[in-house]
Coordinates of C-alpha atoms in Angstrom, one line a residue:
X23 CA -13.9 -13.9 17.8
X24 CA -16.5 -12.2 16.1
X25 CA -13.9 -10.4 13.6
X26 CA -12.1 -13.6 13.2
X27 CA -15.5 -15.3 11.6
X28 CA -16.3 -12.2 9.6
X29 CA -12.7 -12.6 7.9
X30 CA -13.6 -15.8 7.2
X31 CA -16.1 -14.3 4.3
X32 CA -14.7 -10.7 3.7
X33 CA -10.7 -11.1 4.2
X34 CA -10.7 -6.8 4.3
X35 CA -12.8 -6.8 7.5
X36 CA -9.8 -5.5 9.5
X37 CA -8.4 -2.4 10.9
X38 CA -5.0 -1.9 8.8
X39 CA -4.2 0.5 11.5
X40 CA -3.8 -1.7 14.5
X41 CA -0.8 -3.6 14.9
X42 CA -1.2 -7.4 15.0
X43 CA 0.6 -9.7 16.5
X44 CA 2.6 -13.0 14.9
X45 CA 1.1 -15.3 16.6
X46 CA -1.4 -17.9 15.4
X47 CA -5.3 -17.3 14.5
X48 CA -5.9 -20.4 15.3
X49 CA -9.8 -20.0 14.8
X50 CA -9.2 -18.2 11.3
X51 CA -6.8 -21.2 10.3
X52 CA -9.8 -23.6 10.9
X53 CA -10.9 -23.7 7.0
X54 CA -6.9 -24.1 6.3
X55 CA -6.7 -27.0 8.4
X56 CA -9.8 -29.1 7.4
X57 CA -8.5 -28.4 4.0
X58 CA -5.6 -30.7 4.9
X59 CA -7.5 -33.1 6.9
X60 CA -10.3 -33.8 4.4
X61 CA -7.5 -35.2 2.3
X62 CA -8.1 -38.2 4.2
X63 CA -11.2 -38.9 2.9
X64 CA -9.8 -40.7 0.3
X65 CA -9.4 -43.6 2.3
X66 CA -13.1 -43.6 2.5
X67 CA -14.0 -42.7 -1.3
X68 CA -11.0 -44.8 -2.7
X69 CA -9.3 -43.9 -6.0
X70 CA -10.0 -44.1 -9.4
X71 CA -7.5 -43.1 -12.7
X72 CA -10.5 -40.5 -13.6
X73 CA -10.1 -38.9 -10.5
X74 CA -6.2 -38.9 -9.9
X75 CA -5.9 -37.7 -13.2
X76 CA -7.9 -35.0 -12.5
X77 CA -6.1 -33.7 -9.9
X78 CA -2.8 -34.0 -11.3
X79 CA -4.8 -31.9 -14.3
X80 CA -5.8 -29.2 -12.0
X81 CA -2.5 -29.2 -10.2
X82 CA -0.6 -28.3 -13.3
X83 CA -3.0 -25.9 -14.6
X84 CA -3.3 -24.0 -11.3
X85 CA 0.2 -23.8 -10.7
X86 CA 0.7 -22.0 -13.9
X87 CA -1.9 -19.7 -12.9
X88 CA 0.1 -18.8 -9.8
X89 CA 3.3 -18.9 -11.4
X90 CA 2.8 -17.7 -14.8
X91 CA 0.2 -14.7 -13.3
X92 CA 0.1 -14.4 -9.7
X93 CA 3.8 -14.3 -9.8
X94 CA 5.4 -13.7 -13.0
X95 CA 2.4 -11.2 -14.1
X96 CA 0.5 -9.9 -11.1
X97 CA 4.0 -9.3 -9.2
X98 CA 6.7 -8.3 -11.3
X99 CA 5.0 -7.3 -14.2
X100 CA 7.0 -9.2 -17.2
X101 CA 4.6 -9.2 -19.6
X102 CA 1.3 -7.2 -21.1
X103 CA -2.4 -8.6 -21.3
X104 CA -5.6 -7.4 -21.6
X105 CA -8.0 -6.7 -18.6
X106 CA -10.3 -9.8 -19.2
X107 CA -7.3 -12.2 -19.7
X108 CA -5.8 -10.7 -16.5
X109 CA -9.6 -11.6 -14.8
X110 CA -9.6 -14.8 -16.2
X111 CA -6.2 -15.7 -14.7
X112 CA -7.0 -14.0 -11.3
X113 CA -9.7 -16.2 -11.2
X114 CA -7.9 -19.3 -11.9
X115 CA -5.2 -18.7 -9.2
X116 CA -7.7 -17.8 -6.8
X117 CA -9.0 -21.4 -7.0
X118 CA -5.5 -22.4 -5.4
X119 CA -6.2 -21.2 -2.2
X120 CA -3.7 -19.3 -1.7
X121 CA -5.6 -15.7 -0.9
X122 CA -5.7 -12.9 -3.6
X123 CA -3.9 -12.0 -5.8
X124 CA -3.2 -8.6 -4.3
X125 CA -2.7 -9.8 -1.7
X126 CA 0.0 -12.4 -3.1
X127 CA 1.7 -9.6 -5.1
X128 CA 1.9 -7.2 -2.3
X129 CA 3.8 -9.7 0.2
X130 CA 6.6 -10.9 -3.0
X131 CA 7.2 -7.6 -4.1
X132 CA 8.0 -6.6 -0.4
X133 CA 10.2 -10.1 -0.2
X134 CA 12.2 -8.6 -3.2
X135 CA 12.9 -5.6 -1.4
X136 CA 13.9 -7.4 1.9
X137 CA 15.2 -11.0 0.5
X138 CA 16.9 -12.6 3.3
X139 CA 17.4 -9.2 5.3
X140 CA 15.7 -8.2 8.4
X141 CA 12.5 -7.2 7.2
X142 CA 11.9 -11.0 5.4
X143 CA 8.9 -12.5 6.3
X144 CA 9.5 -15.4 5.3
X145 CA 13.5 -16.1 5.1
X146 CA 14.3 -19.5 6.6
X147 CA 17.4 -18.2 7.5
X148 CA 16.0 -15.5 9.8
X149 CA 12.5 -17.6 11.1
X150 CA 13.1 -21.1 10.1
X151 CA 12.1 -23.7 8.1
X152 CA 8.3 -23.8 9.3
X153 CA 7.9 -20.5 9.6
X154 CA 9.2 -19.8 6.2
X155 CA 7.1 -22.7 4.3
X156 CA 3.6 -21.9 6.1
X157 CA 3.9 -20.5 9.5
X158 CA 4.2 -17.0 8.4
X159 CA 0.8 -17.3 6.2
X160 CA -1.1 -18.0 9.1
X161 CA 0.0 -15.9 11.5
X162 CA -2.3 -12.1 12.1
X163 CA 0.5 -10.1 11.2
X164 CA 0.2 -11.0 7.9
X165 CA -3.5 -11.1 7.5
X166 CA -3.6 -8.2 5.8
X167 CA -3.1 -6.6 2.2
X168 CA -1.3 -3.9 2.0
X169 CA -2.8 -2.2 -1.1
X170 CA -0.2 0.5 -1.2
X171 CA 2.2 -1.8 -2.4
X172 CA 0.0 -3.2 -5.4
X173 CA -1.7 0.6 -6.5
X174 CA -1.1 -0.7 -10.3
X175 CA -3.1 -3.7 -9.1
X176 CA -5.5 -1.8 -6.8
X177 CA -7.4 0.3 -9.9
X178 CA -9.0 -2.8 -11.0
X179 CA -12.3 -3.6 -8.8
X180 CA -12.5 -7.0 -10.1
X181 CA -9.5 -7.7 -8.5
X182 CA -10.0 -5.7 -5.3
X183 CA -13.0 -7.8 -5.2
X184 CA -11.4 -11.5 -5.8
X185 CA -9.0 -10.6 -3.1
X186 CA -11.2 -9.6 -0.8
X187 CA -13.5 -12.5 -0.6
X188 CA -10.9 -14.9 -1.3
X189 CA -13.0 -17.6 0.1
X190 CA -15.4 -17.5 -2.2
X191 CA -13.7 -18.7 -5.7
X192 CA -12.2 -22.1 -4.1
X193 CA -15.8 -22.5 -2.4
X194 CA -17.3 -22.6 -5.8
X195 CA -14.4 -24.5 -7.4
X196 CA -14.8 -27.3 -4.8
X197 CA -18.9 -27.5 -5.9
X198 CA -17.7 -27.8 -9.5
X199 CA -15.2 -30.4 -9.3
X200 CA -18.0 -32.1 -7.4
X201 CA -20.1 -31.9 -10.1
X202 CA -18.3 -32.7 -12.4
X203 CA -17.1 -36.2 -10.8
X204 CA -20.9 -36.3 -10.3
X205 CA -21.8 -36.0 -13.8
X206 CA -19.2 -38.3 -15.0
X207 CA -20.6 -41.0 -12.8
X208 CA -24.1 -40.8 -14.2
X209 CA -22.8 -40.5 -18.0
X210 CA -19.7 -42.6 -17.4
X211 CA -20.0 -45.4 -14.6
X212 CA -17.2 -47.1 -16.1
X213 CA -14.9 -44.6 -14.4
X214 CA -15.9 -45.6 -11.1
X215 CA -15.6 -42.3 -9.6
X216 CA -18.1 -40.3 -7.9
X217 CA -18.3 -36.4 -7.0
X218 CA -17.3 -37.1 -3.3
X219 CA -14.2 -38.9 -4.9
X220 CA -13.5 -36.7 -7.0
X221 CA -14.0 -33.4 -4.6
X222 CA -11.5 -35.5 -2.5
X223 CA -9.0 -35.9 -5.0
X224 CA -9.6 -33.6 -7.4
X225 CA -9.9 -30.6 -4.8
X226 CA -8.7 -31.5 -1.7
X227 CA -5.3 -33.3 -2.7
X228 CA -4.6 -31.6 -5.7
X229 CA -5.1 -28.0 -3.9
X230 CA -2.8 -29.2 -0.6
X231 CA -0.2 -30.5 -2.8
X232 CA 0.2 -27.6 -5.1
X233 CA 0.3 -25.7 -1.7
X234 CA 3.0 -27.2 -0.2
X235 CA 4.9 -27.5 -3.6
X236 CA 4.3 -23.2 -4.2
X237 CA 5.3 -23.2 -0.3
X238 CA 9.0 -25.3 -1.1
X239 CA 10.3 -22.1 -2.8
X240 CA 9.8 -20.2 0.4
X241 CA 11.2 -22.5 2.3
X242 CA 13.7 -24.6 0.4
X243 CA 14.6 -22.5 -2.7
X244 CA 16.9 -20.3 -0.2
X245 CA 18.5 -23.3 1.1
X246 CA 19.0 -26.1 -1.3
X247 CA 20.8 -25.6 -4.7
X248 CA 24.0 -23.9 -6.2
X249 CA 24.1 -20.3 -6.6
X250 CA 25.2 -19.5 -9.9
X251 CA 25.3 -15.7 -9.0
X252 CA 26.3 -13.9 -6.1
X253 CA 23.2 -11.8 -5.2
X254 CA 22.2 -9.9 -2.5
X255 CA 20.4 -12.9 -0.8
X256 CA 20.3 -16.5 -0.4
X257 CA 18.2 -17.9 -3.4
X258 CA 19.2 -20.7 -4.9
X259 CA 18.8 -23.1 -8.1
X260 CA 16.9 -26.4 -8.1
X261 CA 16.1 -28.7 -10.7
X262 CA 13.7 -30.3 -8.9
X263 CA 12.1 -27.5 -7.6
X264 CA 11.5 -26.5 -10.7
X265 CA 10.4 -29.7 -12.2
X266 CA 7.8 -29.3 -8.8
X267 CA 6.7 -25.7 -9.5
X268 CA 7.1 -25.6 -13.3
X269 CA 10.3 -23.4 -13.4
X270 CA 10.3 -21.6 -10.0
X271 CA 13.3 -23.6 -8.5
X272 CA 16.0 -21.3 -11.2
X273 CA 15.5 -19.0 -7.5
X274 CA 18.5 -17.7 -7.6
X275 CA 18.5 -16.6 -11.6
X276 CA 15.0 -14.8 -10.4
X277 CA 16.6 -13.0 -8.0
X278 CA 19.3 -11.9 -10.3
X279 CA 16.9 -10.6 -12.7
X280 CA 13.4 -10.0 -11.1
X281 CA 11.8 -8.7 -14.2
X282 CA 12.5 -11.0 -16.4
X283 CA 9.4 -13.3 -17.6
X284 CA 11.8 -16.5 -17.7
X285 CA 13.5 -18.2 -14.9
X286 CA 15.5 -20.8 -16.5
X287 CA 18.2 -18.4 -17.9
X288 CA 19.6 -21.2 -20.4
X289 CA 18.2 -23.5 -22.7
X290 CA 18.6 -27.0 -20.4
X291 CA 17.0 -25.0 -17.3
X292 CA 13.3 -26.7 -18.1
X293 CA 10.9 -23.7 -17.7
X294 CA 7.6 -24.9 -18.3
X295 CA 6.1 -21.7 -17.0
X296 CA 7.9 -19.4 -19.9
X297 CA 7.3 -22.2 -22.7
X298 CA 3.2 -21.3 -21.6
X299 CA 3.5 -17.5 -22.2
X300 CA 5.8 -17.8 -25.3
X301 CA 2.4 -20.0 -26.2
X302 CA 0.1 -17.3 -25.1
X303 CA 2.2 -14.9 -26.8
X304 CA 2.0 -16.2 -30.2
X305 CA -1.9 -16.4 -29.4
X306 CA -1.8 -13.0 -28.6
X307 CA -2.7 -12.8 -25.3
X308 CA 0.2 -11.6 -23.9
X309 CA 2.8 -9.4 -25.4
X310 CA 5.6 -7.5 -24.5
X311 CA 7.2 -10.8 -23.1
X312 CA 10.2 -9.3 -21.2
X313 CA 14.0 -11.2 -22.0
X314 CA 16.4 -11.9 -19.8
X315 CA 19.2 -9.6 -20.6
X316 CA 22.5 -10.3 -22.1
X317 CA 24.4 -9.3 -19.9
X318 CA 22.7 -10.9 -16.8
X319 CA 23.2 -14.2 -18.4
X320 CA 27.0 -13.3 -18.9
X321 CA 27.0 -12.2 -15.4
X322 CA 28.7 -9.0 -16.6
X323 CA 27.7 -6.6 -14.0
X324 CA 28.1 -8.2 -10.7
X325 CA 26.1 -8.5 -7.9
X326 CA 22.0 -8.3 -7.7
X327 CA 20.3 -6.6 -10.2
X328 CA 16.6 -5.5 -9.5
X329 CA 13.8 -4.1 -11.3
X330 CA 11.7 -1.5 -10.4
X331 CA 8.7 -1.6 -8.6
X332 CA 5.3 -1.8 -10.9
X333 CA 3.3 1.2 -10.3

């Protein structure tokens, strides 16, 4: 129990060596949980535009930090930044709730290598729907982050930090969306909101809905769709996955071409994710945006084509 509580605060506060089980910490999952439940507390705080605009604000922007960075950047590596752009992003994804972001990266570049196969985590096909969608994130076996499969990652100590006390960025998040809704009560009382309803809303929903919706590619993105090429796995392509995750839901092109920093292969597959780097690229903050290949679009070569693993 003791170790449990510490991991609450300092998510590295575990011995890597001993095997853990997949079964349920249900005492570590207690901040997880009341994160879902307090989205009930709108029904005490009510609603107000202010605040549901809010959190459809910080659903959109955090999703891009999870898909454009944690994913696109942090995992496969499809584009060049600097180190405090890479920060800045880290720290925006971390306010999703969804752990580091080595952490993150480590676990999707080992689903890569294993899509589907026996060494999946989370294929549905292999553990089920639950499993796949959330189950496997809270189970002990998969606590842990394997820093040897992010060493690119691992140099940076800002980012060994952020991911070891992943709590700690959505704990201050939460306090400044409070304030804020705070603030704009006592400078704009026409809103009607208030920072309790806008920590509800603004936090609470907007973070467990941008959950679920990162959590639908697990589950859902290698079951529902058409597969336009014949990879080594079951991914799929959704239009309305991708209209939930900004561009994520062209699964099956992604697993195609891994290393490729867009996802919607053609013109009329909406990739909102890609249209946000090609911004930050003509910014300058990113460079080196990689293409999808000719020949991957034609569907030339056949089966799955991978990258190579960052190092």
């Amino acid at each position: 129990m003791g170790t449990t509580l510490i991991r609450w605060v300092d998510s590295w506060a575990v011995n890597p060596e001993q095997p853990e089980t997949s079964r349920m910490d249900w005492l570590r999952c207690i901040p997880f949980f009341a994160l879902h439940i307090s989205c009930l507390g709108v029904l005490w705080v009510g609603w107000s535009w202010a605040a549901v605009l809010t959190a459809f604000a910080l659903y959109l922007v955090r999703m891009f930090a999870i898909t454009g960075f944690y994913h696109r950047y942090f995992s496969h590596r499809t584009f060049k930044t600097t180190r405090p752009v890479q920060f800045l992003f880290a720290l925006l994804g971390g306010t999703a709730v969804q752990r580091g972001p080595l952490w993150w990266a480590a676990h999707h570049r080992h689903h890569h290598r294993h899509s589907d196969g026996p060494g999946d985590r989370h294929s549905p096909h292999r553990h089920g729907l639950w499993w796949s969608h959330m189950g496997w994130i809270v189970s002990r076996a998969h606590f842990h982050t394997d820093v040897k499969q992010v060493p690119d990652l691992a140099r940076f100590p800002e980012l060994r930090f952020l991911d070891r006390f992943d709590t700690l960025v959505p704990l201050l998040f939460a306090g400044l969306v409070y304030a804020w809704g705070a603030s704009l009560e006592a400078i704009q009382p026409s809103l009607q909101t208030s920072g309790e309803q806008m920590l509800a809303w603004g936090f609470c929903v907007s973070t467990v809905v941008l959950f679920h919706g990162t959590s639908l590619i697990n589950s859902l993105a290698h079951r529902l769709g058409n597969r336009r090429f014949q990879t080594n796995d079951e991914s799929r392509n959704s239009f309305v996955l991708a209209l939930i995750t900004l561009g994520e839901g062209w699964h099956n092109n992604h697993h195609r071409f891994p290393g490729a920093a867009r996802q919607g292969f053609f013109w009329w597959e909406l990739d909102p994710t890609y249209y946000l780097l090609k911004l930050l690229s003509w910014m300058g903050l990113i460079w080196d945006v990689r293409a999808v290949p000719a020949a991957v679009k034609a569907g030339a070569s056949g089966g799955s084509l991978s990258e190579r693993s960052p190092s």
